[in-house]
Amino acid sequence: MATSKMVKVGAAAGAAYLGWKYLDENHAVGADIELARRLTTMRTEIAGHHKNGYNCTKMWYTTLKKNPKKTMLLYLDEKVTYKQVEERSNQVANWLLSKGLKRGDTVALLMENRPEFIISWLGMTKIGVKVALINTALVKKPLLHCVKISSCSMLFFGTELASSVGEVMPEIEELGIMVFGNGRDACDFCPVADEELAAAAVTRVSSKLTEGIGMSDVFGYIYTSGTTGLPKAAVILHQKMFAFGALMANGFQVKESDVVYTCLPLFHSAGGGLGVNVTIYTGCTMVIKKKFSASEFWKDCVKYKVTVAQYIGELCRYLILNAPTPEERQHRVRIVIGNGMRPEIWGEFQSRFNIPEVGEFYGATEGNGALINHCTTPDAQGACGRLGTLLRKVMGVKLVKFDVVEEEIVRDPKTGFAIECGPNEPGELLFPIKPDDPSTAFAGYEDPAATAKKIAKDIAVKGDQFFRTGDLLSRDEKSFFHFVDRIGDTFRWHGENCSTTEVTEVMAPFPGVQEINVYGVQIPNNLDGRCPMAAITPTGGDINALDFDGLAKHAQANLPKYAVPIFLRIQPEIAVTATMKHQKVALKKEGMDIAQVTDPLYWLNPDSKTYEPFTPEAYQRVINQQARL
């Protein structure tokens, strides 16, 4: 009898195990439970902070109390403690008050990576001033546009960028904006605030200045390119800045004892959002690098005893292309965290550099949701996130069919609702906007029309709303999500979003350009994204009407480096749709392949920095990665 009972118990246990194994393998139940465990803390914190008026300043003071003497920032050979950041940011706050800045005003911050960047925006938040984080690569019209749409009272910039600011200074003065520099570089067109800042009081400003500012209030703006052409100002709430840090800490287990290496721009959501705020959230140490250097990356990791390093996909590829060094395996890095790690190099990256874990995530600066993939096993390599059946149901995340030609969500003709994708079927990723859940809020942009375009309605039921990511992803049989492509005109190159409209607006007025169609193309053997290319119809169809050298100089002087078209295709006329939209599908498919394109092709030779005929020899240089694009 006992034996029979044991057999039944064993059989039941075996059946339970097999059932669990089936659910785990086919529905990712185990992964869902672990992810839910990690993110529940963050969601609970956000919900609680909405009730008690929490904001970025309070997050700072919560951490400051832990260990004020601890080093917060490492930059070159400079060490800045939490207490020193407190005092120096107080000086910024008191100085701004002396200049008449008040709660609700905006300051545009334009500065390269250095401690003063973080200290400056922290000081601004202490008096309730909103911060517009300006891309340091912008010049002329795009730079002026970003300053203008922020409605800022002051532009505070690093004097290392004085030449860029100087070019638009007359227009900024006409807007009545105060302008102050900070830094050691020469600047002869506006006051440099260093002496005044050094003399300002280090005492903490009154907490009444931020009283009532909560998670749903605006922290500031981070700029993102879109189909409107010029950069859009994405509204960043205090909740978003808190969530940046909480996601890194809870999603990827970053702790107070970690040293985080950031060589990504601090004006972006990766470096300035995730990197800075996980430092403030946990109380860890942050290493600031002015800019990425493949030859110095691992040396820095060894020097500063880095345990967590941030990346974007292209950064990883550059590291792999770099010659081996002893430091690449002598470091203490236990996890790299970022987005865009290419599946083709993922395994090699972890193996060559001895990286146990990868924290890959998917998300948009202005978005209301994210996917994460804490990769600790080979089967997780190549994915940007994982959501099993359970979490997809609970969170309401949708992957819906998308017509790439008409550029619209495919809907069921009977119900009018979106059609969800099956396994391995590309579709647009949508995150729900739930009125009763503040963690799903979408703050949008300063432009209401741009905000409206990012919201999809009546997706699953009448009246629902979803944030449109503008990206195509697919989900495999194990519930791993994989990035496929960006929707529409915006594409990624060198880790930056390139707007075809912005490029068009700069190049179309150039003499000899009758019409221009800008798009992104894939270069064989190149993993940097899609390269900027333009199809141009010269005035009267005469190629001699184009001054290629002048066009190259014009583009490089007026566009960020990553947005300058590398290839030109000269066409007698630009093909358009019935609705007068430029046709890009065929152009993208043919790309810069000289075997497929019969039109004359030109390229921006990196040696001469001008447009020259794209010869078979030049084509081989490009696809063999012998030309640095």
XYZ file of C-alpha atoms in Angstrom:
629
model
C 0.000 0.000 0.000
C 2.767 2.372 0.995
C 4.624 1.577 -2.184
C 1.516 2.241 -4.264
C 1.001 5.588 -2.518
C 4.612 6.581 -3.104
C 4.258 5.727 -6.779
C 1.169 7.938 -7.057
C 2.904 10.814 -5.259
C 5.940 10.432 -7.485
C 3.771 10.368 -10.587
C 1.936 13.482 -9.461
C 5.215 15.248 -8.754
C 6.544 14.218 -12.147
C 3.412 15.432 -13.860
C 3.605 18.726 -11.988
C 7.233 19.152 -13.013
C 6.472 18.420 -16.659
C 3.520 20.790 -16.535
C 5.659 23.541 -15.051
C 8.410 22.863 -17.606
C 5.877 23.171 -20.424
C 4.506 26.445 -19.071
C 7.981 27.822 -18.525
C 9.314 26.876 -21.957
C 6.210 27.839 -23.926
C 4.802 30.716 -21.902
C 7.894 31.987 -19.969
C 6.047 31.685 -16.657
C 9.249 31.481 -14.611
C 10.725 34.542 -16.311
C 7.456 36.424 -15.803
C 7.395 35.670 -12.090
C 11.000 36.806 -11.634
C 10.485 40.004 -13.645
C 7.241 40.756 -11.811
C 9.044 40.318 -8.496
C 11.695 42.834 -9.492
C 9.350 45.423 -10.955
C 6.686 45.239 -8.264
C 8.997 47.182 -5.947
C 9.356 49.951 -8.532
C 5.627 50.172 -9.249
C 4.832 50.203 -5.535
C 7.370 52.962 -4.960
C 5.979 55.066 -7.808
C 2.413 54.660 -6.562
C 3.470 55.643 -3.033
C 5.504 58.617 -4.192
C 2.547 59.963 -6.155
C 0.701 60.249 -2.855
C 3.473 61.905 -0.823
C 4.683 64.577 -3.253
C 8.012 62.958 -4.081
C 10.303 64.545 -6.682
C 13.921 64.494 -7.913
C 15.078 66.838 -5.161
C 13.634 64.595 -2.457
C 15.213 61.555 -4.141
C 18.548 63.365 -3.939
C 18.226 64.170 -0.239
C 17.083 60.626 0.567
C 20.355 59.317 -0.872
C 22.557 62.124 0.428
C 21.743 61.149 4.015
C 23.152 57.635 3.529
C 26.808 58.444 3.034
C 27.615 62.105 2.239
C 31.376 61.529 2.298
C 31.220 58.823 -0.363
C 32.566 59.587 -3.853
C 29.666 60.189 -6.194
C 31.429 61.282 -9.401
C 34.773 60.367 -10.935
C 35.967 62.431 -13.886
C 39.531 62.208 -15.160
C 41.476 62.480 -11.879
C 38.773 64.451 -10.087
C 36.740 62.931 -7.249
C 33.504 64.614 -6.171
C 31.718 63.393 -3.048
C 27.976 63.469 -2.464
C 28.508 66.316 0.010
C 30.493 68.314 -2.557
C 27.785 67.786 -5.166
C 25.279 69.019 -2.581
C 27.264 72.176 -1.860
C 28.105 72.959 -5.478
C 24.518 72.400 -6.627
C 23.405 74.706 -3.801
C 25.718 77.336 -5.257
C 24.029 76.881 -8.640
C 20.601 77.191 -7.010
C 21.518 80.345 -5.083
C 23.190 81.898 -8.116
C 20.130 81.249 -10.284
C 17.922 82.885 -7.670
C 20.196 85.940 -7.750
C 19.603 86.153 -11.499
C 15.843 86.249 -11.017
C 15.094 82.636 -11.916
C 12.016 81.300 -10.183
C 9.894 78.189 -9.904
C 8.307 77.244 -13.212
C 11.015 78.878 -15.348
C 13.143 76.829 -17.729
C 16.908 76.819 -18.214
C 18.392 75.312 -21.385
C 21.500 73.345 -20.413
C 24.126 72.813 -23.140
C 27.291 71.195 -21.825
C 29.614 68.309 -22.592
C 30.010 65.396 -20.192
C 31.563 66.593 -16.938
C 30.499 66.844 -13.264
C 29.153 70.376 -13.742
C 26.429 69.029 -16.010
C 24.851 66.965 -13.221
C 25.581 69.574 -10.566
C 23.902 72.236 -12.703
C 20.611 70.450 -13.327
C 20.437 69.313 -9.718
C 20.788 72.938 -8.605
C 18.058 73.945 -11.034
C 15.587 71.383 -9.702
C 16.231 72.589 -6.149
C 14.481 75.868 -6.958
C 11.724 74.325 -9.080
C 13.284 75.311 -12.406
C 12.718 72.984 -15.362
C 15.754 71.811 -17.347
C 15.980 71.471 -21.129
C 18.871 69.111 -21.946
C 20.277 70.210 -25.311
C 22.148 67.899 -27.686
C 25.749 69.125 -27.932
C 26.014 67.981 -31.559
C 23.403 70.476 -32.736
C 24.415 73.633 -34.572
C 22.736 76.634 -36.163
C 19.027 76.129 -36.972
C 18.461 72.913 -34.958
C 20.279 74.381 -31.947
C 18.334 77.623 -32.092
C 15.106 75.662 -32.538
C 15.707 73.591 -29.386
C 16.510 76.655 -27.298
C 13.481 78.493 -28.638
C 10.851 75.781 -28.132
C 11.976 75.229 -24.548
C 10.662 78.732 -23.748
C 13.712 79.097 -21.523
C 14.618 82.173 -19.510
C 18.313 81.301 -19.605
C 20.792 79.367 -21.713
C 23.543 77.967 -19.489
C 26.292 76.425 -21.582
C 29.765 75.001 -21.325
C 32.301 77.347 -22.870
C 33.760 74.347 -24.712
C 30.719 74.853 -26.974
C 31.157 78.603 -27.347
C 31.604 78.425 -31.119
C 28.192 76.741 -31.580
C 26.442 79.204 -29.273
C 28.215 82.177 -30.815
C 26.755 81.379 -34.236
C 23.178 81.749 -32.957
C 23.828 84.399 -30.293
C 22.164 87.287 -32.194
C 18.915 85.332 -32.544
C 19.004 84.242 -28.881
C 19.485 87.842 -27.767
C 16.472 88.862 -29.849
C 14.402 86.359 -27.857
C 15.395 88.087 -24.623
C 17.084 84.976 -23.197
C 19.844 85.404 -20.605
C 23.062 83.629 -21.635
C 25.863 82.537 -19.302
C 28.884 80.347 -19.924
C 30.668 77.957 -17.593
C 34.165 76.596 -18.094
C 37.756 77.417 -18.850
C 37.495 77.998 -22.596
C 37.486 81.510 -23.965
C 34.160 83.232 -24.530
C 33.897 86.862 -25.603
C 30.197 87.288 -26.378
C 28.575 86.692 -22.951
C 29.417 86.557 -19.215
C 31.147 83.449 -17.815
C 29.604 82.580 -14.462
C 32.454 80.653 -12.824
C 33.548 83.378 -10.381
C 29.997 84.193 -9.360
C 29.214 80.520 -8.843
C 32.320 80.043 -6.707
C 31.264 82.985 -4.547
C 27.639 81.862 -4.179
C 26.412 80.445 -0.858
C 26.742 76.709 -0.317
C 23.774 76.714 2.043
C 20.715 74.726 1.098
C 17.853 76.722 -0.428
C 14.402 76.642 1.158
C 12.416 73.466 0.592
C 9.363 75.687 0.057
C 10.686 76.417 -3.427
C 9.774 72.870 -4.477
C 6.852 72.309 -2.119
C 3.958 70.740 -3.997
C 6.080 69.550 -6.932
C 5.332 65.856 -7.341
C 5.875 62.880 -9.592
C 3.385 64.112 -12.195
C 5.060 67.499 -12.533
C 7.556 68.385 -15.272
C 11.245 67.895 -14.534
C 12.287 69.184 -17.933
C 12.796 68.211 -21.544
C 14.911 65.730 -23.482
C 14.957 66.194 -27.237
C 14.151 63.465 -29.698
C 14.050 63.522 -33.495
C 10.823 62.700 -35.268
C 9.090 62.863 -38.605
C 8.382 66.562 -38.055
C 11.993 67.254 -38.947
C 13.563 69.340 -36.243
C 14.007 67.829 -32.760
C 10.935 67.545 -30.541
C 10.972 68.425 -26.859
C 9.816 65.319 -25.001
C 8.264 66.227 -21.660
C 10.087 64.424 -18.836
C 8.223 64.128 -15.532
C 9.853 63.716 -12.139
C 8.344 60.215 -12.230
C 10.325 59.433 -15.365
C 13.627 60.488 -13.806
C 12.839 58.385 -10.735
C 11.825 55.426 -12.910
C 15.093 55.636 -14.860
C 17.031 54.891 -11.687
C 14.530 52.435 -10.258
C 14.520 50.396 -13.488
C 18.309 50.042 -13.471
C 18.354 49.101 -9.803
C 15.431 46.692 -9.760
C 15.559 45.395 -13.312
C 19.318 44.781 -13.477
C 20.252 44.635 -9.799
C 22.520 47.704 -9.685
C 23.496 48.356 -6.066
C 24.980 51.056 -3.846
C 28.346 49.301 -3.954
C 28.570 49.480 -7.763
C 30.726 51.788 -9.869
C 28.858 52.763 -13.057
C 30.832 53.802 -16.157
C 29.067 56.278 -18.462
C 30.647 57.408 -21.710
C 27.257 58.134 -23.282
C 26.028 61.747 -23.665
C 24.470 63.105 -20.488
C 21.853 64.999 -22.524
C 20.383 61.677 -23.659
C 18.041 59.468 -21.677
C 20.617 56.651 -21.520
C 23.530 58.489 -19.922
C 21.697 61.413 -18.354
C 18.560 59.488 -17.476
C 19.474 55.921 -16.589
C 23.120 56.480 -15.650
C 22.711 59.596 -13.529
C 19.512 58.531 -11.838
C 20.606 55.039 -10.877
C 23.502 56.792 -9.162
C 21.144 59.076 -7.243
C 18.608 56.291 -6.617
C 21.108 53.796 -5.176
C 23.911 56.011 -3.884
C 26.529 54.285 -6.039
C 29.517 55.912 -7.781
C 29.435 57.152 -11.363
C 32.415 57.473 -13.695
C 31.882 60.221 -16.286
C 33.742 59.993 -19.578
C 33.724 63.001 -21.889
C 33.072 60.744 -24.871
C 33.471 57.130 -25.875
C 36.947 55.871 -26.764
C 37.410 52.268 -27.875
C 41.093 52.336 -26.958
C 40.450 53.732 -23.462
C 37.224 51.935 -22.519
C 38.696 48.889 -20.761
C 41.636 50.882 -19.393
C 39.114 53.175 -17.698
C 37.175 50.196 -16.375
C 40.350 48.873 -14.753
C 41.471 52.291 -13.485
C 38.172 53.156 -11.799
C 37.296 49.580 -10.724
C 34.083 49.688 -12.740
C 31.440 47.018 -12.080
C 28.630 48.283 -14.344
C 29.190 49.800 -17.801
C 26.635 51.480 -20.060
C 26.560 50.933 -23.820
C 24.738 51.435 -27.076
C 25.037 48.808 -29.785
C 27.556 50.617 -31.951
C 29.841 51.070 -28.956
C 30.041 47.299 -28.551
C 30.932 46.814 -32.198
C 33.751 49.366 -31.973
C 35.155 47.524 -28.956
C 35.161 44.257 -30.871
C 36.905 45.875 -33.844
C 39.582 47.280 -31.537
C 42.845 45.349 -31.155
C 42.997 43.082 -28.070
C 44.459 44.574 -24.898
C 45.294 43.025 -21.506
C 42.784 45.339 -19.788
C 39.832 43.895 -21.691
C 39.927 40.857 -19.383
C 41.479 42.426 -16.270
C 38.436 44.536 -15.394
C 35.742 43.899 -12.765
C 32.721 44.610 -14.947
C 29.983 42.133 -14.066
C 27.241 43.579 -16.286
C 26.921 45.947 -19.224
C 23.582 47.736 -19.582
C 22.173 49.437 -22.650
C 20.278 48.946 -25.860
C 21.069 47.975 -29.429
C 23.464 45.079 -28.799
C 23.460 43.338 -32.163
C 22.658 39.604 -32.133
C 25.590 38.985 -34.490
C 28.162 40.178 -31.969
C 26.434 39.428 -28.664
C 28.052 36.074 -27.916
C 31.488 37.203 -29.072
C 31.234 40.330 -26.935
C 30.457 38.440 -23.744
C 33.046 35.752 -24.431
C 35.952 37.937 -25.533
C 35.551 40.542 -22.794
C 34.503 38.140 -20.052
C 31.159 39.820 -19.348
C 28.905 37.493 -17.295
C 25.688 39.476 -17.790
C 24.099 41.851 -20.291
C 21.224 44.124 -19.355
C 19.582 44.880 -22.683
C 16.467 47.058 -22.665
C 14.067 48.591 -25.130
C 12.365 51.914 -24.543
C 11.848 55.425 -25.858
C 12.853 58.651 -24.131
C 9.272 59.878 -24.127
C 7.713 56.423 -23.835
C 5.586 55.041 -21.025
C 6.913 51.491 -21.026
C 9.987 49.375 -21.533
C 11.161 45.835 -22.203
C 14.143 44.366 -20.413
C 16.293 41.316 -20.961
C 18.636 40.500 -18.097
C 20.756 38.108 -20.137
C 22.581 35.561 -17.989
C 22.327 32.553 -20.309
C 23.109 32.026 -24.037
C 19.451 31.491 -24.969
C 18.696 35.100 -24.021
C 21.339 36.592 -26.309
C 20.036 38.759 -29.134
C 16.741 39.795 -27.539
C 15.749 43.267 -26.350
C 13.243 41.990 -23.811
C 11.074 39.137 -22.661
C 7.423 39.058 -21.686
C 5.610 35.765 -21.297
C 1.909 35.129 -21.738
C 1.131 36.059 -18.131
C 2.891 39.448 -18.086
C 1.678 40.390 -21.563
C -1.845 39.855 -20.296
C -1.332 41.704 -17.017
C 0.632 44.623 -18.489
C -1.487 44.910 -21.621
C 1.482 45.257 -23.975
C 0.517 44.675 -27.606
C 2.432 43.754 -30.745
C 0.089 44.525 -33.641
C 0.255 44.057 -37.385
C 1.529 47.062 -39.315
C 1.334 47.963 -42.995
C 4.808 49.299 -43.825
C 3.688 50.686 -47.185
C 0.657 52.602 -45.937
C 2.392 53.124 -42.577
C -0.634 52.342 -40.462
C -1.828 49.725 -37.986
C -3.749 46.872 -39.617
C -7.260 46.529 -38.203
C -9.867 43.789 -38.361
C -12.445 44.914 -40.966
C -15.287 43.533 -38.809
C -14.380 44.853 -35.361
C -12.124 47.767 -36.235
C -9.639 46.645 -33.579
C -5.944 46.021 -34.211
C -4.817 42.532 -35.160
C -2.171 41.075 -32.872
C 0.920 39.430 -34.349
C 1.746 35.778 -34.039
C 5.179 34.365 -33.173
C 8.023 35.718 -35.349
C 5.687 38.160 -37.101
C 6.893 41.793 -37.102
C 4.504 44.407 -35.777
C 4.381 47.744 -33.990
C 4.935 47.588 -30.248
C 2.290 49.409 -28.199
C 2.261 50.207 -24.480
C -1.113 50.847 -22.772
C -2.006 54.222 -21.271
C -4.195 53.422 -18.267
C -6.065 56.276 -16.561
C -5.978 54.461 -13.203
C -2.248 53.647 -13.341
C 0.098 56.682 -13.143
C 3.104 54.521 -14.021
C 1.710 54.213 -17.575
C 1.259 57.959 -18.099
C 2.458 59.436 -21.392
C 3.487 63.068 -20.933
C 4.063 63.637 -24.639
C 5.800 66.626 -26.203
C 5.537 70.392 -25.995
C 3.773 70.178 -29.375
C 0.196 68.829 -28.861
C -0.030 67.673 -32.481
C 3.139 65.588 -32.088
C 1.729 64.094 -28.882
C -1.527 63.105 -30.590
C 0.365 61.227 -33.313
C 1.958 58.956 -30.714
C -1.359 57.781 -29.262
C -3.333 54.913 -30.810
C -6.955 54.446 -29.814
C -9.458 51.577 -29.938
C -6.753 48.941 -30.196
C -8.298 46.093 -28.179
C -11.537 47.628 -26.892
C -13.484 50.785 -27.587
C -11.977 53.800 -25.864
C -8.580 52.356 -24.930
C -5.347 54.260 -25.575
C -1.812 53.083 -26.321
C 1.549 54.749 -26.750
C 2.889 54.066 -30.230
C 6.581 53.214 -30.100
C 7.054 53.745 -33.823
C 9.119 50.562 -33.971
C 8.632 47.141 -35.456
C 9.497 44.211 -33.210
C 8.815 40.489 -33.273
C 8.255 37.917 -30.524
C 9.623 34.389 -30.803
C 8.210 31.128 -29.438
C 10.008 31.603 -26.101
C 8.502 35.073 -25.615
C 11.736 36.918 -26.371
C 11.235 40.228 -28.214
C 13.550 41.201 -31.060
C 13.970 44.631 -32.651
C 13.204 44.645 -36.380
C 13.162 48.237 -37.676
C 11.935 51.789 -37.139
C 8.707 52.902 -38.726
C 8.555 55.807 -41.133
C 11.185 58.279 -42.086
C 13.240 58.301 -38.923
C 16.096 55.823 -38.823
C 19.080 55.150 -36.569
C 22.704 55.785 -37.513
C 25.643 55.736 -35.075
C 23.182 55.438 -32.197
C 21.289 58.621 -33.142
C 17.820 59.046 -34.579
C 18.068 60.723 -37.969
C 15.088 62.663 -39.259
C 14.830 62.711 -43.043
C 12.776 65.888 -42.895
C 15.480 67.721 -40.947
C 18.087 66.724 -43.528
C 15.751 67.714 -46.354
C 15.141 71.140 -44.857
C 18.873 71.813 -44.746
C 19.850 70.457 -48.157
C 16.821 71.291 -50.305
C 17.509 75.072 -50.444
C 21.042 74.539 -51.746
C 21.467 75.907 -55.296
C 21.094 73.233 -57.933
C 18.874 70.955 -55.832
C 15.452 70.737 -57.470
C 14.098 67.949 -55.281
C 15.523 65.659 -52.622
C 14.373 62.408 -51.029
C 16.259 61.368 -47.891
C 16.249 57.843 -46.454
C 18.367 55.343 -44.554
C 20.108 52.389 -46.188
C 21.788 49.283 -44.862
C 25.475 48.914 -45.729
C 26.705 45.308 -46.048
C 28.853 44.245 -43.068
C 28.034 47.458 -41.201
C 26.102 47.257 -37.918
C 25.844 50.976 -37.186
C 22.223 51.108 -38.308
C 20.982 52.691 -41.519
C 23.260 55.142 -43.249
C 21.894 58.540 -44.403
C 21.407 58.642 -48.176
C 19.694 61.150 -50.460
C 18.210 60.850 -53.919
C 18.564 64.231 -55.642
C 17.054 65.625 -58.807
C 19.309 68.482 -59.994
C 17.762 71.640 -61.369
C 16.535 70.898 -64.877
C 17.823 67.343 -64.511
C 21.329 68.620 -65.259
C 23.953 67.055 -63.008
C 26.302 69.910 -63.861
C 23.950 72.216 -61.954
C 25.160 70.680 -58.704
C 28.250 71.917 -56.899
C 29.112 68.695 -55.055
C 31.939 70.230 -53.065
C 29.744 73.130 -51.965
C 26.890 70.769 -51.090
C 29.205 68.683 -48.897
C 30.450 71.760 -47.038
C 26.897 73.054 -46.611
C 25.640 69.750 -45.193
C 28.559 69.337 -42.781
C 28.257 72.918 -41.549
C 24.513 72.806 -40.899
C 23.769 69.236 -39.797
C 24.918 67.074 -36.902
C 27.682 64.757 -38.083
C 25.479 61.670 -37.813
C 22.798 63.194 -40.099
C 25.005 64.197 -43.055
C 24.138 61.987 -46.071
C 27.020 59.657 -46.887
C 25.639 58.659 -50.295
C 23.895 60.609 -53.064
C 21.831 59.109 -55.871
C 21.243 61.459 -58.813
C 17.814 60.871 -60.408
C 16.057 62.592 -63.337
C 12.914 62.783 -61.169
C 11.790 61.656 -57.704
C 9.143 58.939 -57.632
C 6.076 59.791 -55.558
C 2.898 58.018 -54.474
C -0.640 59.016 -55.409
C -0.741 61.124 -52.277
C 2.509 62.877 -53.224
C 4.617 61.052 -50.683
C 8.151 60.189 -51.691
C 8.537 56.505 -52.492
C 11.339 55.092 -50.409
C 10.796 51.323 -50.349
C 12.620 50.603 -53.624
C 15.325 53.154 -52.861
C 15.998 51.606 -49.450
C 16.113 48.117 -50.967
C 18.638 49.087 -53.657
C 20.568 51.237 -51.201
C 24.109 52.056 -52.262
C 24.643 48.797 -54.162
C 26.338 49.781 -57.407
C 25.245 46.469 -58.949
C 21.558 47.450 -58.558
C 21.579 51.216 -58.932
C 21.814 52.477 -62.504
C 21.665 56.154 -61.540
C 24.923 58.041 -60.865
C 26.111 57.523 -57.286
C 28.326 59.777 -55.160
C 29.742 59.330 -51.695
C 31.185 61.558 -48.988
C 34.803 60.445 -49.088
C 36.050 60.527 -45.448
C 39.535 61.430 -46.691
C 38.599 64.425 -48.841
C 35.348 65.207 -46.971
C 33.603 65.997 -50.229
C 31.179 64.190 -52.554
C 32.955 62.159 -55.212
C 31.776 59.552 -57.758
C 31.136 56.238 -56.021
C 33.362 53.813 -57.927
C 33.593 50.011 -57.620
C 36.871 50.516 -55.751
C 35.180 52.870 -53.267
C 32.317 50.383 -52.881
C 34.772 47.661 -51.894
C 36.399 50.004 -49.366
C 33.030 50.648 -47.759
C 31.724 47.080 -47.556
C 35.113 45.830 -46.344
C 34.990 48.455 -43.562
C 38.152 50.139 -44.803
C 36.452 53.549 -44.944
C 35.526 55.194 -41.653
C 31.997 56.468 -42.230
